[in-house]
Structure formats: C-alpha cells, structure tokens
Tab-separated table of N, CA and C in Angstrom:
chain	number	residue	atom	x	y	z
F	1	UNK	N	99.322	59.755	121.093
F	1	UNK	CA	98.775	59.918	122.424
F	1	UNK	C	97.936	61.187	122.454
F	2	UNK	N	96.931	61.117	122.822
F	2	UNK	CA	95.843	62.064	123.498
F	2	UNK	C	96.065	63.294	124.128
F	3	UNK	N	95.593	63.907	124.469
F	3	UNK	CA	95.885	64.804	125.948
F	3	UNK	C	95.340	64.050	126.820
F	4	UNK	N	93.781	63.669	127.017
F	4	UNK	CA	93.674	62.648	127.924
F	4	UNK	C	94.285	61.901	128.274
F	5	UNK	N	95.221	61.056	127.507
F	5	UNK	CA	95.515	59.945	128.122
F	5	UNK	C	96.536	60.410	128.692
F	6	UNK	N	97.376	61.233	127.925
F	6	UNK	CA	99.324	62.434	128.804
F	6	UNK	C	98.448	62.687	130.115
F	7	UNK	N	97.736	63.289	130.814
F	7	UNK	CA	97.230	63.624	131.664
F	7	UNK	C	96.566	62.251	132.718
F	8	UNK	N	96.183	61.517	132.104
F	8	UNK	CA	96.099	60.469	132.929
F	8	UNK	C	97.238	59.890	133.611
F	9	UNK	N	98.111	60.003	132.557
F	9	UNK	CA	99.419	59.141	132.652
F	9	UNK	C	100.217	59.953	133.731
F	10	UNK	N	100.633	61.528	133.431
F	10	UNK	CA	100.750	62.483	134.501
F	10	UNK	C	100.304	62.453	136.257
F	11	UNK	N	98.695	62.407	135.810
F	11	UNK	CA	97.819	61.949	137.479
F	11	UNK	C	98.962	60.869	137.989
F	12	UNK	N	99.145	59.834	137.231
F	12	UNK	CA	99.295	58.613	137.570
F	12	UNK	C	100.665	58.571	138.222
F	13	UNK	N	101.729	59.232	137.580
F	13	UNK	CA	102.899	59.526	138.041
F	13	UNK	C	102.755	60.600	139.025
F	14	UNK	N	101.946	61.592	139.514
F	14	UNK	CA	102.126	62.520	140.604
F	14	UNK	C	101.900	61.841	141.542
F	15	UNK	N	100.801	60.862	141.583
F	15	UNK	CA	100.248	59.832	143.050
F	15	UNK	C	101.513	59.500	144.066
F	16	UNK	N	102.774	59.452	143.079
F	16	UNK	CA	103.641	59.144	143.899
F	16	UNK	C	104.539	59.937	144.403
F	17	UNK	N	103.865	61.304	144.140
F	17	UNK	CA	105.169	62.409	144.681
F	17	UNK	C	103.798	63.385	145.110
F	18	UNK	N	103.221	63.134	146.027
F	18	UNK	CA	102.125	63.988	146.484
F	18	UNK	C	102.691	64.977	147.685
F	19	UNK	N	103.775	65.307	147.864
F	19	UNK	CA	104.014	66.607	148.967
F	19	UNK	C	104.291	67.334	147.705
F	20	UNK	N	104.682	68.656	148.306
F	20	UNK	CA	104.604	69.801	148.082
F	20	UNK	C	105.937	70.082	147.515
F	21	UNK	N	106.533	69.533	146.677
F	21	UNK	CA	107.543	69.363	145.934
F	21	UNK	C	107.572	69.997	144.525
F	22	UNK	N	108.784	70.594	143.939
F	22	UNK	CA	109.067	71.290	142.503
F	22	UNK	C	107.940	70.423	141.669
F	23	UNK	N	108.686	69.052	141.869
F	23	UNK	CA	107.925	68.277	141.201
F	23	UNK	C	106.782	68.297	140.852
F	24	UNK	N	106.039	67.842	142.070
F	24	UNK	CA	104.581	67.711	141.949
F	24	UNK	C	103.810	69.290	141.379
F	25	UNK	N	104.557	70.358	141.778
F	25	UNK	CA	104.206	71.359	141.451
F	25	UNK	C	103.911	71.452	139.844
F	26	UNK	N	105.401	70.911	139.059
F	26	UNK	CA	105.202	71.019	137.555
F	26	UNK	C	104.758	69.967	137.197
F	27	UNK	N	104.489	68.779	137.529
F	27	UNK	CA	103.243	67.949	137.174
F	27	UNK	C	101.635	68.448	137.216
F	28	UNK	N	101.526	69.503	138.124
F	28	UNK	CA	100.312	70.052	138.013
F	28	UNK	C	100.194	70.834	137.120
F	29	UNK	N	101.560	71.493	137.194
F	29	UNK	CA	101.219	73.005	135.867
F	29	UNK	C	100.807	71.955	134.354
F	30	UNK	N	101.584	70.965	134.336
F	30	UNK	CA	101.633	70.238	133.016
F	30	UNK	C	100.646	69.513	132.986
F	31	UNK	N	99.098	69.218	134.027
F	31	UNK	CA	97.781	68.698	134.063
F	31	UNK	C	97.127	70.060	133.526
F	32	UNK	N	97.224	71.030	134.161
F	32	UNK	CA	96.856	72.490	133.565
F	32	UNK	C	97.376	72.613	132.578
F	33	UNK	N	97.766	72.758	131.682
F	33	UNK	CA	98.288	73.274	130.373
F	33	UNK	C	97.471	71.975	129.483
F	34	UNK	N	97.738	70.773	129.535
F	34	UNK	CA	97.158	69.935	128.698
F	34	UNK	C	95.812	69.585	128.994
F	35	UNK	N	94.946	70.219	129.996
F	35	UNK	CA	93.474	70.137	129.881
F	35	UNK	C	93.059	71.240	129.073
F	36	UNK	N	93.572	72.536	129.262
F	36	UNK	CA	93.078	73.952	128.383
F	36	UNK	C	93.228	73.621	126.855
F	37	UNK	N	94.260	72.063	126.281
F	37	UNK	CA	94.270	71.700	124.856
F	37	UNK	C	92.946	70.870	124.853
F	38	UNK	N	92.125	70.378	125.812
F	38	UNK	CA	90.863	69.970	125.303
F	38	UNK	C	89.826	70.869	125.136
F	39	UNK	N	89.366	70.987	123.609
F	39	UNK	CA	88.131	71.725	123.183
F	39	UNK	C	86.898	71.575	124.267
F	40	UNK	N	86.694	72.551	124.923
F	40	UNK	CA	85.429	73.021	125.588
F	40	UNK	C	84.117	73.690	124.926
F	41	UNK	N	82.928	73.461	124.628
F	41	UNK	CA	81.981	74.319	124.212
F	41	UNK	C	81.810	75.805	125.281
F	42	UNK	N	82.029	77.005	124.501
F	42	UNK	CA	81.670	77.882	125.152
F	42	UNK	C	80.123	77.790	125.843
F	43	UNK	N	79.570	78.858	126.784
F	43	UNK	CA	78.775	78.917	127.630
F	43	UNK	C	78.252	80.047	126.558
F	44	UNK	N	76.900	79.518	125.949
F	44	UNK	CA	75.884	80.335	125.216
F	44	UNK	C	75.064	81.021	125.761
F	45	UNK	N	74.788	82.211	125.634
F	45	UNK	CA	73.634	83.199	126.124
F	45	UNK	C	72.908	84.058	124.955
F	46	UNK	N	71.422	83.857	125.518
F	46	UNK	CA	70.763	84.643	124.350
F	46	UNK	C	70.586	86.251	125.169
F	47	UNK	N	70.686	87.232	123.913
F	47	UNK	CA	70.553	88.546	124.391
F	47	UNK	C	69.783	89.148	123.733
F	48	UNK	N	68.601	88.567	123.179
F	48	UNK	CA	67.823	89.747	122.410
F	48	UNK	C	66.681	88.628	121.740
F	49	UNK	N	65.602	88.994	120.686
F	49	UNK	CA	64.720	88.290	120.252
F	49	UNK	C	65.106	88.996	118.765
F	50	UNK	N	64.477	87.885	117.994
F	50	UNK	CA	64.601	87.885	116.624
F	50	UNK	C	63.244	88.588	116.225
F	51	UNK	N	62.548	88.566	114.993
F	51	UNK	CA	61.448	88.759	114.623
F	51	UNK	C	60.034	88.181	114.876
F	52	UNK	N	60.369	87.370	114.667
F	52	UNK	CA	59.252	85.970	115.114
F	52	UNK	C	59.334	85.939	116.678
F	53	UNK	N	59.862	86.617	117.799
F	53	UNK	CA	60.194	86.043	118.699
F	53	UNK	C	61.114	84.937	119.694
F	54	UNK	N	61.982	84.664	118.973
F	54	UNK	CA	63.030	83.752	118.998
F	54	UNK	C	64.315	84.330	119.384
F	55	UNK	N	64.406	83.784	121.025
F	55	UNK	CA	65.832	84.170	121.254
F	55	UNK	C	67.043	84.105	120.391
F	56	UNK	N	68.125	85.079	120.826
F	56	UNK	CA	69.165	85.066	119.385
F	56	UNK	C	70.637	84.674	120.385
F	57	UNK	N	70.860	83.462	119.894
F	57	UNK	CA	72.336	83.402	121.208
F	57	UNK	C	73.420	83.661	119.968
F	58	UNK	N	74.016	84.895	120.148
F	58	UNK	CA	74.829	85.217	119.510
F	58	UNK	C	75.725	86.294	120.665
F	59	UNK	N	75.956	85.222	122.003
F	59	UNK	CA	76.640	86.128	123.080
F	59	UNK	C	77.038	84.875	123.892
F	60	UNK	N	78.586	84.466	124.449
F	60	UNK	CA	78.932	83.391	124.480
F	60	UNK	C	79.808	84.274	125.637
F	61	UNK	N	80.588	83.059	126.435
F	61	UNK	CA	81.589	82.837	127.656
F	61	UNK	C	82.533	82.024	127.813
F	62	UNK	N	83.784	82.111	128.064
F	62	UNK	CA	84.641	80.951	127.869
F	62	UNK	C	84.070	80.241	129.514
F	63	UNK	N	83.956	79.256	128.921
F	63	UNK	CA	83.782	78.236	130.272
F	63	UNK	C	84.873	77.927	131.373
F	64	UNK	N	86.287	78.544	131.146
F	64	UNK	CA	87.396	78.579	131.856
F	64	UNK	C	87.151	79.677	132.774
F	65	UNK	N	87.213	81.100	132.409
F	65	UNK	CA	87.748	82.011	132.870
F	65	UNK	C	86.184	83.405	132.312
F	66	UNK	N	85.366	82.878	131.533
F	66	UNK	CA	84.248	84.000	131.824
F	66	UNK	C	84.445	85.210	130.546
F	67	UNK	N	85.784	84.851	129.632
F	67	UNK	CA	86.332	85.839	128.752
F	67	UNK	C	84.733	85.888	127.946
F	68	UNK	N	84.439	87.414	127.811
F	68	UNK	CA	83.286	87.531	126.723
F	68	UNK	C	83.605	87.158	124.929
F	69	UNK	N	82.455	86.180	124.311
F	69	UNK	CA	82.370	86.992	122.707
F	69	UNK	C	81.453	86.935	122.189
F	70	UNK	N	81.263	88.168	121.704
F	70	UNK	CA	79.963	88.604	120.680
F	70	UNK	C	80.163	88.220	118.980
F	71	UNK	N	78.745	87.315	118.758
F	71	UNK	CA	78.990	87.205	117.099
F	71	UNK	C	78.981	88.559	116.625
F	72	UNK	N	79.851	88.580	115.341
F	72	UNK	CA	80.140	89.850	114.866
F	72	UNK	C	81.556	90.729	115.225
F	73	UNK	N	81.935	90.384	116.624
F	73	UNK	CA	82.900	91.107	117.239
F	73	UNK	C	84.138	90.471	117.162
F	74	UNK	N	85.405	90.685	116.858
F	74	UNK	CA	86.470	90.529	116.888
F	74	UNK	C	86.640	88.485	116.955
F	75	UNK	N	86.862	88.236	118.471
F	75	UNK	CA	86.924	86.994	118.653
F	75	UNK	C	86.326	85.597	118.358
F	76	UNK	N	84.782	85.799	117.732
F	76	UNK	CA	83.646	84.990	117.647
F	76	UNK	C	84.120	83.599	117.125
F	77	UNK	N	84.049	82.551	117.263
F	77	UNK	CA	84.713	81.174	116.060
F	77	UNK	C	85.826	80.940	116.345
F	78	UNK	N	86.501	81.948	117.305
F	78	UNK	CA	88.232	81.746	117.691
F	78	UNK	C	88.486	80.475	118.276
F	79	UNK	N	89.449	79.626	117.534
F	79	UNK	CA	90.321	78.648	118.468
F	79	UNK	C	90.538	78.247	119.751
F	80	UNK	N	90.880	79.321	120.235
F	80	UNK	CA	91.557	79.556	121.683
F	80	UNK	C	91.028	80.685	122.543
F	81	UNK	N	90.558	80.856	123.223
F	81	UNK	CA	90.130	82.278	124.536
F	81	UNK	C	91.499	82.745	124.627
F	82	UNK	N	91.503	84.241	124.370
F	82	UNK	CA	92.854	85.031	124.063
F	82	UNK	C	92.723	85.264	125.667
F	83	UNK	N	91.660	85.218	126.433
F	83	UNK	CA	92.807	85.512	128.285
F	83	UNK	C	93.159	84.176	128.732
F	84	UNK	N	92.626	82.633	128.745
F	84	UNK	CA	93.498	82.050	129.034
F	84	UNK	C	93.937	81.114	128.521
F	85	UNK	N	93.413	80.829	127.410
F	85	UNK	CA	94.234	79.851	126.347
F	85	UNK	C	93.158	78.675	126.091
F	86	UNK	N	92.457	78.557	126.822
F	86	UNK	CA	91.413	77.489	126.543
F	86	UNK	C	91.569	77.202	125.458
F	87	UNK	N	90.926	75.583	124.426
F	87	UNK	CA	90.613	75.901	123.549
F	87	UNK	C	88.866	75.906	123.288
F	88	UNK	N	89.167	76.014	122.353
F	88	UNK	CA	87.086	76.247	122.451
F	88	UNK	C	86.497	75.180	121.410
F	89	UNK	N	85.327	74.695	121.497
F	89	UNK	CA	84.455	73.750	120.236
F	89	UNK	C	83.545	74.691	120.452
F	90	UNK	N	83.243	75.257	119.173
F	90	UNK	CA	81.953	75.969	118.717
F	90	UNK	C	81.262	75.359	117.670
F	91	UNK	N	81.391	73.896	117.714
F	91	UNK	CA	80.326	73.027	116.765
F	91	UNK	C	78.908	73.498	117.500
F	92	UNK	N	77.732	72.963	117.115
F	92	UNK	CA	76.488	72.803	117.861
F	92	UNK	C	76.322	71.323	118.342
C-alpha cells in the first residue's frame, strides 16, 4: 500500500466521524504525517548569473514550511526538510 492510497483510505474512514472528536483529530494527524512521506520538489530560485549570463538556481525552499537550502551548504540533496519532515524529490 501507498501513502496515497493509506490516506485515501483514512479520508474515507474520517467522513464518518466528522465532529470534533480524539478520533477525527488523530485521523488528521495520521493524513498529516503520511502526506509529508510524499516526495515534493523543492521551490527553486535563481540567485546570481553564471558567466555567459545564465541564471544559477542553486538556492531552493521546502515547499511545506519555506526551510532554506543552498547548494554547497550543509542540507542540499537532503531526504527530508530537517524543520518539518517533508520529504523532498530533487530529481529535475
């Protein structure tokens, strides 16, 4: 099974407990936790020009929460956004 589909399946079972219940509460936390396991492409930004003139995007954003990373710097290629767990796709 997927995360998509646990999360569908989740939606599907909260429909029926929609007040404001423990329940429904940790059915949400557990829609939150298993969407941050789907790979997101970070949010690319260029910050500078190359030689030729050619923007250089080597300055990125987690698309969750805004966490910065710079190629070169500590986090760049990371798995996961260390503030909120996202995970990340840094294919092109």
């Amino acid at each position: 099974m997927t995360a998509q589909e646990a999360i569908e399946i989740i939606k599907y079972a909260s429909a029926f407990n929609s007040d404001n219940s423990p329940l429904t509460k940790a059915l949400d936390m557990a829609i939150e936790a298993l969407e941050r396991q789907i790979p997101k492409k970070p949010d690319y930004e260029a910050d500078g020009y190359d030689e030729n003139g050619n923007l250089i995007y080597d300055y990125a954003k987690c698309p969750i929460c805004g966490h910065d990373f710079e190629e070169g710097i500590n986090d760049w290629n990371c798995g996961y956004c260390s503030d909120c767990g996202q995970s990340l796709d840094w294919s092109e």
